[in-house]
PDB file of C-alpha atoms in Angstrom:
ATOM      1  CA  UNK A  26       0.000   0.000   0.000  1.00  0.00           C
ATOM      2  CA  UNK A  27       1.048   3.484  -0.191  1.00  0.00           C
ATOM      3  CA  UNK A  28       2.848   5.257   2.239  1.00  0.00           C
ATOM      4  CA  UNK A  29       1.367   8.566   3.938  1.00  0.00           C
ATOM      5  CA  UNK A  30       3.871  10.005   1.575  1.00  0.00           C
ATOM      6  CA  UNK A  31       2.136   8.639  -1.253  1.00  0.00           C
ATOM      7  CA  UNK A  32       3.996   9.622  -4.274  1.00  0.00           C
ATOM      8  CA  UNK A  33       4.180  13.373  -4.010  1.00  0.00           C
ATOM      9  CA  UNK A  34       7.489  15.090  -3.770  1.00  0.00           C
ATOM     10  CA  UNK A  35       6.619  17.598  -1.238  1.00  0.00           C
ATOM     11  CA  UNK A  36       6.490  17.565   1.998  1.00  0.00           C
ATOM     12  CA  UNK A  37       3.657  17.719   4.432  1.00  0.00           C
ATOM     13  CA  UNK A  38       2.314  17.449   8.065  1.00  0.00           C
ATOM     14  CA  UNK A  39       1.174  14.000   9.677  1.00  0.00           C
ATOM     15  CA  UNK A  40      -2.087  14.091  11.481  1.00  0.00           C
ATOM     16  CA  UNK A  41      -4.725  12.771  12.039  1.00  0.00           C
ATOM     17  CA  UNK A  42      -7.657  14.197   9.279  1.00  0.00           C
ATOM     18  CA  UNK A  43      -9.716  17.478  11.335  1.00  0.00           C
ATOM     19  CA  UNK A  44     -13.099  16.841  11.917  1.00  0.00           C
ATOM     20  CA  UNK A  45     -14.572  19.689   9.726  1.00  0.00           C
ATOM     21  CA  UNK A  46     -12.859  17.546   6.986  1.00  0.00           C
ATOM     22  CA  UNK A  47     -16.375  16.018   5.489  1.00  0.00           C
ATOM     23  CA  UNK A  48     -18.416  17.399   2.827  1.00  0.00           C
ATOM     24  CA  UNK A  49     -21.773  19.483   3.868  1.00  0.00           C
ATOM     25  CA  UNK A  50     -24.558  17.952   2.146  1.00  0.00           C
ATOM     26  CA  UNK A  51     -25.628  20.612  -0.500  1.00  0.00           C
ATOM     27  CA  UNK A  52     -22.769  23.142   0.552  1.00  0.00           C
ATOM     28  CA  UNK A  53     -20.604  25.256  -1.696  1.00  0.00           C
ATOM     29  CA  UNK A  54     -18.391  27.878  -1.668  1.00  0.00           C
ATOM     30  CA  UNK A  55     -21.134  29.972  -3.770  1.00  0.00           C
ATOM     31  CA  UNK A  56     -23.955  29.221  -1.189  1.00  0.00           C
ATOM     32  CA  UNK A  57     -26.785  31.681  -1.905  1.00  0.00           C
ATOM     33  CA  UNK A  58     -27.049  32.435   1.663  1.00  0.00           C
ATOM     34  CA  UNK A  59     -23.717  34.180   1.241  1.00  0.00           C
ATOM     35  CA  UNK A  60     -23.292  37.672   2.047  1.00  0.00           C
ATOM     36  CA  UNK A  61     -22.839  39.136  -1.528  1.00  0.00           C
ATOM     37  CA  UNK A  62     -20.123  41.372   0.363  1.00  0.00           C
ATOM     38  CA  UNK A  63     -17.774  38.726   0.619  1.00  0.00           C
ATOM     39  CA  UNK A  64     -17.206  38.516  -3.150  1.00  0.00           C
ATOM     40  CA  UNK A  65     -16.761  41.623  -4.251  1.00  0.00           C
ATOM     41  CA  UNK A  66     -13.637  43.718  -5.078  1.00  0.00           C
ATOM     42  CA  UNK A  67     -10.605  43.982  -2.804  1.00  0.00           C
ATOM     43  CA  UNK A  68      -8.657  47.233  -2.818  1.00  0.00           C
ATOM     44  CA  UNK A  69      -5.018  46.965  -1.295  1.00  0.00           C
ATOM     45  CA  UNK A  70      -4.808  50.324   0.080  1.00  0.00           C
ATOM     46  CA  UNK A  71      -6.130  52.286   2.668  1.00  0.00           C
ATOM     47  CA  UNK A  72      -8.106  55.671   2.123  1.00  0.00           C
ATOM     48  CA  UNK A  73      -5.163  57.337   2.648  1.00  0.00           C
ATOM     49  CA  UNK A  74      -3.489  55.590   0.067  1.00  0.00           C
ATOM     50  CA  UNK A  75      -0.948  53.911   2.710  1.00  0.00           C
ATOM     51  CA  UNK A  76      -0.871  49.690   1.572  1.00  0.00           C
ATOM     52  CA  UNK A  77      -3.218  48.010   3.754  1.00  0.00           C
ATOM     53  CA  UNK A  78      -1.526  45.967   6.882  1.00  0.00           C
ATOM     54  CA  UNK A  79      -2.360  41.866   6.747  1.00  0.00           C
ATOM     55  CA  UNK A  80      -1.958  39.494   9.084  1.00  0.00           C
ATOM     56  CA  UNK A  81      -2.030  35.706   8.209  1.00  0.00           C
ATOM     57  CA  UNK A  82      -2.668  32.838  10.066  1.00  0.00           C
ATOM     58  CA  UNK A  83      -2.505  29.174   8.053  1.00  0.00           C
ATOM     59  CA  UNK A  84      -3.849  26.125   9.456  1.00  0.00           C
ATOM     60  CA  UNK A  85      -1.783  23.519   7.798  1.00  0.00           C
ATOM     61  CA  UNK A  86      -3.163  20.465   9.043  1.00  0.00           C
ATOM     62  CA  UNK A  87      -6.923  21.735   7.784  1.00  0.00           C
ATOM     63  CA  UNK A  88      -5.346  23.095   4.514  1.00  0.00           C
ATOM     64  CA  UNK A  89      -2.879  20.200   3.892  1.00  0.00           C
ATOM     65  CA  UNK A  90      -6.397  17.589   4.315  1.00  0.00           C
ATOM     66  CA  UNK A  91      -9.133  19.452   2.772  1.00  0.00           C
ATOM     67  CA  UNK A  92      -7.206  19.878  -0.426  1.00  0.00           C
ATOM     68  CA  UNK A  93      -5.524  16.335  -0.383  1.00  0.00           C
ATOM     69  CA  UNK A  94      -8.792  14.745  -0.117  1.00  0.00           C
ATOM     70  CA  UNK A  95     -10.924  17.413  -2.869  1.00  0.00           C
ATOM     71  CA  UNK A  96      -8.066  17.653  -5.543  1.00  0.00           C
ATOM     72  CA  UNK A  97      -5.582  14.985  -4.730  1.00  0.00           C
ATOM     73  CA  UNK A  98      -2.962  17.431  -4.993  1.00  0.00           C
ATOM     74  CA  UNK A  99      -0.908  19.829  -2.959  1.00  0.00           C
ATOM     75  CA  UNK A 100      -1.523  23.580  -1.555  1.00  0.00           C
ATOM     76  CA  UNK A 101       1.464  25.742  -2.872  1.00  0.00           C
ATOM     77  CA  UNK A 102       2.466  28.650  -0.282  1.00  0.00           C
ATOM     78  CA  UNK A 103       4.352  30.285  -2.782  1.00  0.00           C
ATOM     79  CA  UNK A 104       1.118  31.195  -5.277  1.00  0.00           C
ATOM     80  CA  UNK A 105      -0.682  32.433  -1.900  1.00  0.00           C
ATOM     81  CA  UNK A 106       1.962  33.820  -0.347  1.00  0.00           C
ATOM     82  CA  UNK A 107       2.350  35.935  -3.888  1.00  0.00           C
ATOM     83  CA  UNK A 108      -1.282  36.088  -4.014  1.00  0.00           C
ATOM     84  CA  UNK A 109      -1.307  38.307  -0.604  1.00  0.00           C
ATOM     85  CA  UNK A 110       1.281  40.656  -1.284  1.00  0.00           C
ATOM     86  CA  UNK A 111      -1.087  42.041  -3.920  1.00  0.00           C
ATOM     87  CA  UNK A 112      -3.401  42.417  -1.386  1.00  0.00           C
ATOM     88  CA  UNK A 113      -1.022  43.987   0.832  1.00  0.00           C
ATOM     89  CA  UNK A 114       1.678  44.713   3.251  1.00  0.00           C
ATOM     90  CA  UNK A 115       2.409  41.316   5.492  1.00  0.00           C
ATOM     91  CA  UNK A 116       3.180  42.218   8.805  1.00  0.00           C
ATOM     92  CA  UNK A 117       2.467  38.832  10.446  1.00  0.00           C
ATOM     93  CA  UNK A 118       2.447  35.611   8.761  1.00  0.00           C
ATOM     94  CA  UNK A 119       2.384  32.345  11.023  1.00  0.00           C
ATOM     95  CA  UNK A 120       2.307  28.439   9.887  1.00  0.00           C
ATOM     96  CA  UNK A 121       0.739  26.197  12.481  1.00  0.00           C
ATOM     97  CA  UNK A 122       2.066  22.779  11.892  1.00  0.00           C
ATOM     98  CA  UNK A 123       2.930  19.586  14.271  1.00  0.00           C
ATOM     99  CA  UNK A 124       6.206  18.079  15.124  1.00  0.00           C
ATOM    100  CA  UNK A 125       6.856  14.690  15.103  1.00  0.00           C
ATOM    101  CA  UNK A 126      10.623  15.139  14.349  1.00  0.00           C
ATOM    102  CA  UNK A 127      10.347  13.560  10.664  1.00  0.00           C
ATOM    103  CA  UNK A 128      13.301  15.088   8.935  1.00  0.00           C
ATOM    104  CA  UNK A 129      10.830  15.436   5.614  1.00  0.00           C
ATOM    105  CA  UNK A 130       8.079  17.117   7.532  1.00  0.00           C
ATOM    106  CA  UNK A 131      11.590  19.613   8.845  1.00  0.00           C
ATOM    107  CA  UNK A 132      12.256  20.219   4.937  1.00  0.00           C
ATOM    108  CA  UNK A 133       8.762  20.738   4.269  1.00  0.00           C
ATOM    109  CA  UNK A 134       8.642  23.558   7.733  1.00  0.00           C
ATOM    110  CA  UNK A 135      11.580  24.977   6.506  1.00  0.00           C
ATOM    111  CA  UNK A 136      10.332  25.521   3.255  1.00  0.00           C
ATOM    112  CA  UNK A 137       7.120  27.495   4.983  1.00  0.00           C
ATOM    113  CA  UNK A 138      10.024  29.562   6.707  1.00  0.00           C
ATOM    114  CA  UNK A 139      11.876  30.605   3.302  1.00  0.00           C
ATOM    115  CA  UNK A 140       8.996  31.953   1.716  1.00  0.00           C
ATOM    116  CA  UNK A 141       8.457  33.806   4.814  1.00  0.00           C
ATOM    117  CA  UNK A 142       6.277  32.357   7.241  1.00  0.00           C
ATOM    118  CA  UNK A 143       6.624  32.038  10.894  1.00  0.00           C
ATOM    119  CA  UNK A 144       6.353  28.267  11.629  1.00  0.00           C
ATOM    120  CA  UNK A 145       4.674  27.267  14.607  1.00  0.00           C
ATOM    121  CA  UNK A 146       5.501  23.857  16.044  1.00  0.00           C
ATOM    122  CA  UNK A 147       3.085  22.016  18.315  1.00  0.00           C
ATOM    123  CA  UNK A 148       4.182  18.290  19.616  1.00  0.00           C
ATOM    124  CA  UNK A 149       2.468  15.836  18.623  1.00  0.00           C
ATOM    125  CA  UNK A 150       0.919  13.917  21.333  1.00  0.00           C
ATOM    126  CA  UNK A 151      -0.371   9.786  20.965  1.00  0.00           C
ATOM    127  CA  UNK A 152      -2.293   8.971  23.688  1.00  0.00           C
ATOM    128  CA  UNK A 153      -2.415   5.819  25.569  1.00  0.00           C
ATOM    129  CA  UNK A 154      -6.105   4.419  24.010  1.00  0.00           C
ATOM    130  CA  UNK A 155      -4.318   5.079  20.366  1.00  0.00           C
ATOM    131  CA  UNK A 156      -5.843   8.560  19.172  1.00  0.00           C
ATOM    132  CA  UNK A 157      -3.844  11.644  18.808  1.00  0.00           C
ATOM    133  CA  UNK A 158      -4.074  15.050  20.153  1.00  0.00           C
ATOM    134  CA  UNK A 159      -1.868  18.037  17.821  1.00  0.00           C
ATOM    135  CA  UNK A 160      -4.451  21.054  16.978  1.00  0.00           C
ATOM    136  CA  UNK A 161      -3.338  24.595  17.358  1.00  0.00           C
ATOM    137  CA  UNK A 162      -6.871  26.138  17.486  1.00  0.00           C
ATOM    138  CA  UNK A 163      -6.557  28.016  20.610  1.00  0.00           C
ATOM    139  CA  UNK A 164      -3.091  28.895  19.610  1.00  0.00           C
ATOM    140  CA  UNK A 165      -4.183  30.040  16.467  1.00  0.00           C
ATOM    141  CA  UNK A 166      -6.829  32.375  18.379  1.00  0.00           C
ATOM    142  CA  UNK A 167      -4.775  33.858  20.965  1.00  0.00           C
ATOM    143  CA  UNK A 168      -2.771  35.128  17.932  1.00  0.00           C
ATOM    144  CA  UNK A 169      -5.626  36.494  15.688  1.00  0.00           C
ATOM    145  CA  UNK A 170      -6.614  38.407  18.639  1.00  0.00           C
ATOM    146  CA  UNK A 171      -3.053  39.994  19.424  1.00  0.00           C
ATOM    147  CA  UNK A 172      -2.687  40.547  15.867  1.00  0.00           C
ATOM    148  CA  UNK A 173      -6.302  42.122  15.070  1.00  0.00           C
ATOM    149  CA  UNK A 174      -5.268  45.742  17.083  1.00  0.00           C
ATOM    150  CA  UNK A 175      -1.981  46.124  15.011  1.00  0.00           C
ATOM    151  CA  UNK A 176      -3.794  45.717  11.254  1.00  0.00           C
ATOM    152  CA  UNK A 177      -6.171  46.302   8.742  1.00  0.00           C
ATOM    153  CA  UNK A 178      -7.420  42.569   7.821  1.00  0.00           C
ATOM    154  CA  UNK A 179      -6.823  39.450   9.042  1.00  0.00           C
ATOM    155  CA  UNK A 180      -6.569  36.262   6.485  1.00  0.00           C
ATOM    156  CA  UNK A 181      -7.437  32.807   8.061  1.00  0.00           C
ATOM    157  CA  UNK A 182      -6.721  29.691   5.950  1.00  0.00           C
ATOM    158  CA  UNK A 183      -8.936  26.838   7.704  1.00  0.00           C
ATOM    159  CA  UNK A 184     -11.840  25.176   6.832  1.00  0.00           C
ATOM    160  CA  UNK A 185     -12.812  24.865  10.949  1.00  0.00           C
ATOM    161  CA  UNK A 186     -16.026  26.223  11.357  1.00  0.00           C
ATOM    162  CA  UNK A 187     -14.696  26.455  15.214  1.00  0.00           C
ATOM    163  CA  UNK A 188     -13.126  29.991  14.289  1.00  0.00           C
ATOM    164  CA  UNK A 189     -16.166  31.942  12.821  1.00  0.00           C
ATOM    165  CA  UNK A 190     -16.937  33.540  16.421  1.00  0.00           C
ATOM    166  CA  UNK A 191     -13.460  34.382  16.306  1.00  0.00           C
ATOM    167  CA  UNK A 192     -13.781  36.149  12.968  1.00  0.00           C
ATOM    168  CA  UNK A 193     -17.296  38.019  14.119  1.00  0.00           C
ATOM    169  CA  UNK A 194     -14.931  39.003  17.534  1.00  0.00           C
ATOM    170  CA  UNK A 195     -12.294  40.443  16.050  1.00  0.00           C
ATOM    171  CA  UNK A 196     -13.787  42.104  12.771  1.00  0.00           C
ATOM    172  CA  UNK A 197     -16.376  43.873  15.534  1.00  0.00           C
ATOM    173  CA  UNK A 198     -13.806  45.096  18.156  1.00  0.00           C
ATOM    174  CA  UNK A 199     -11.363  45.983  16.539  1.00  0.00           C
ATOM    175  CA  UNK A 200     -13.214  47.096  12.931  1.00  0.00           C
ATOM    176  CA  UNK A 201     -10.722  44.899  10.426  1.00  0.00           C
ATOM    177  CA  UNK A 202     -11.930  42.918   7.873  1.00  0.00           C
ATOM    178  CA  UNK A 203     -11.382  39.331   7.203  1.00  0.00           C
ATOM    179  CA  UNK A 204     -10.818  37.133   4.575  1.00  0.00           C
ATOM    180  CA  UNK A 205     -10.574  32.754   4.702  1.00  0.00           C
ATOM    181  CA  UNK A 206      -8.939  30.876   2.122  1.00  0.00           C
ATOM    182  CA  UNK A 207     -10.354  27.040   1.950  1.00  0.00           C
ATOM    183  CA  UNK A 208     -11.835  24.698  -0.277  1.00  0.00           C
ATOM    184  CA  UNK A 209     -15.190  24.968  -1.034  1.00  0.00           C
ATOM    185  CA  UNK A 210     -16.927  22.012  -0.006  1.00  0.00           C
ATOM    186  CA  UNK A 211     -15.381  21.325   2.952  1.00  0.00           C
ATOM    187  CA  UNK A 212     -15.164  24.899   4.614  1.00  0.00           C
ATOM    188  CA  UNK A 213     -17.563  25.157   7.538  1.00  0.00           C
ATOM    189  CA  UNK A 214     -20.910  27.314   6.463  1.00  0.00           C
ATOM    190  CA  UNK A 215     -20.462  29.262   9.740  1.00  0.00           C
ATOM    191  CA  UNK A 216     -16.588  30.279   9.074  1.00  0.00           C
ATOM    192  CA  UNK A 217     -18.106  31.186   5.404  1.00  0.00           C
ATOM    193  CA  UNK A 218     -20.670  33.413   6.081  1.00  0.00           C
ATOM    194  CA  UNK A 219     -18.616  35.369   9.384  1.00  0.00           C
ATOM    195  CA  UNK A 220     -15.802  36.316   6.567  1.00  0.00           C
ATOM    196  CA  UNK A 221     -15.928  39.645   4.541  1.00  0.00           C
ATOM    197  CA  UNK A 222     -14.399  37.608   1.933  1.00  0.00           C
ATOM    198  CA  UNK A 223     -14.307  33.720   1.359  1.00  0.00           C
ATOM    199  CA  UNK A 224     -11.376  33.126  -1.493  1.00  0.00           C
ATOM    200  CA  UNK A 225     -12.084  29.360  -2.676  1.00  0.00           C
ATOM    201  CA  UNK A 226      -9.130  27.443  -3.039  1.00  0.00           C
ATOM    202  CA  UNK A 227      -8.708  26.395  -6.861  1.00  0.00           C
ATOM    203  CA  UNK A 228      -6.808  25.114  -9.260  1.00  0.00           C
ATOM    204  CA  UNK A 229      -4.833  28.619  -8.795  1.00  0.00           C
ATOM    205  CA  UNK A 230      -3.434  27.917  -5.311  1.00  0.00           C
ATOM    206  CA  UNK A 231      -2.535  24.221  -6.216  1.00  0.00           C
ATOM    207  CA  UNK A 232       0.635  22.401  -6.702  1.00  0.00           C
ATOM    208  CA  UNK A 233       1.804  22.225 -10.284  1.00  0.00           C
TER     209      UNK A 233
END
């Protein structure tokens, strides 16, 4: 049988899949219910013409997953990280992955930290009856919220429907708007419809 590895050349995290992994029944990216707000133009510049200020946060595990399992291929950081700087000025950018100390998962980390990410390691953690514990959710908050004062928007890419309160928090307190980046069919409804913008991931963002 194939490995975890399968035959792809790049390197990615080992987890178990997230639970917001499975298709919604009827659900897509385009739902009617949508906000019409969250597709429309993006400017990348302030009113006073300074470049807007973005903070990113990327779930990896959720991203790595939800495109593995819709397009059998891989996300490529380099067409989103390219994709942002369009948008606007990065001031934050943080990679939430897990560390088992596999020297190819450590090539694929590093990789996140050359195009200019800050990785984020969590341990991962087997427990006794066999399942695993390695999600970075309330990490992942605690840093949208520190970061939320300091910019202008905040981009989530995750598919948990666990951070739309967060999203509806921070884009009320502290007026930013906010954008998620996930695939389609297997991005919660909930994270979709607290965004400004949803950006479906595509054959654009994918591994060539």
């Amino acid at each position: 049988p194939a490995s975890f590895w399968g035959e792809e050349n790049h390197l990615l995290p080992t987890l178990a899949p997230p639970a917001t992994a499975t298709p919604m029944p009827g659900s897509s990216s385009r739902d009617s219910s949508l906000d019409s707000r969250q597709h429309c133009a993006h400017v990348s510049r302030d009113a006073d013409g300074a470049r807007t200020r973005l903070a990113v946060f990327i779930d990896v595990q959720n991203i790595y997953y939800t495109t593995r399992d819709t397009f059998g291929r891989q996300f490529d950081y380099r067409r989103l990280w390219a994709e942002l700087e369009r948008l606007g000025s990065i001031q934050h950018a943080y990679a939430y992955a897990i560390d088992r100390g596999d020297p190819k998962q450590q090539q694929f980390q590093q990789r996140l930290r050359e195009i200019g990410f800050e990785v984020k390691l969590k341990p991962f953690i087997q427990r006794g009856d066999g399942s695993a514990k390695g999600d970075w959710d309330v990490g992942i908050t605690i840093d949208v919220m520190e970061a939320a004062p300091e910019v202008d928007e905040i981009i989530l890419a995750s598919g948990d429907g666990d951070f739309a309160l967060l999203l509806d928090h921070v884009a009320a307190r502290h007026d930013v708007t906010t954008h998620v980046y996930g695939v389609g069919a297997l991005t919660a409804l909930a994270l979709m419809k607290s965004a400004h913008h949803f950006r479906e991931v595509d054959e654009s963002l994918l591994m060539r």
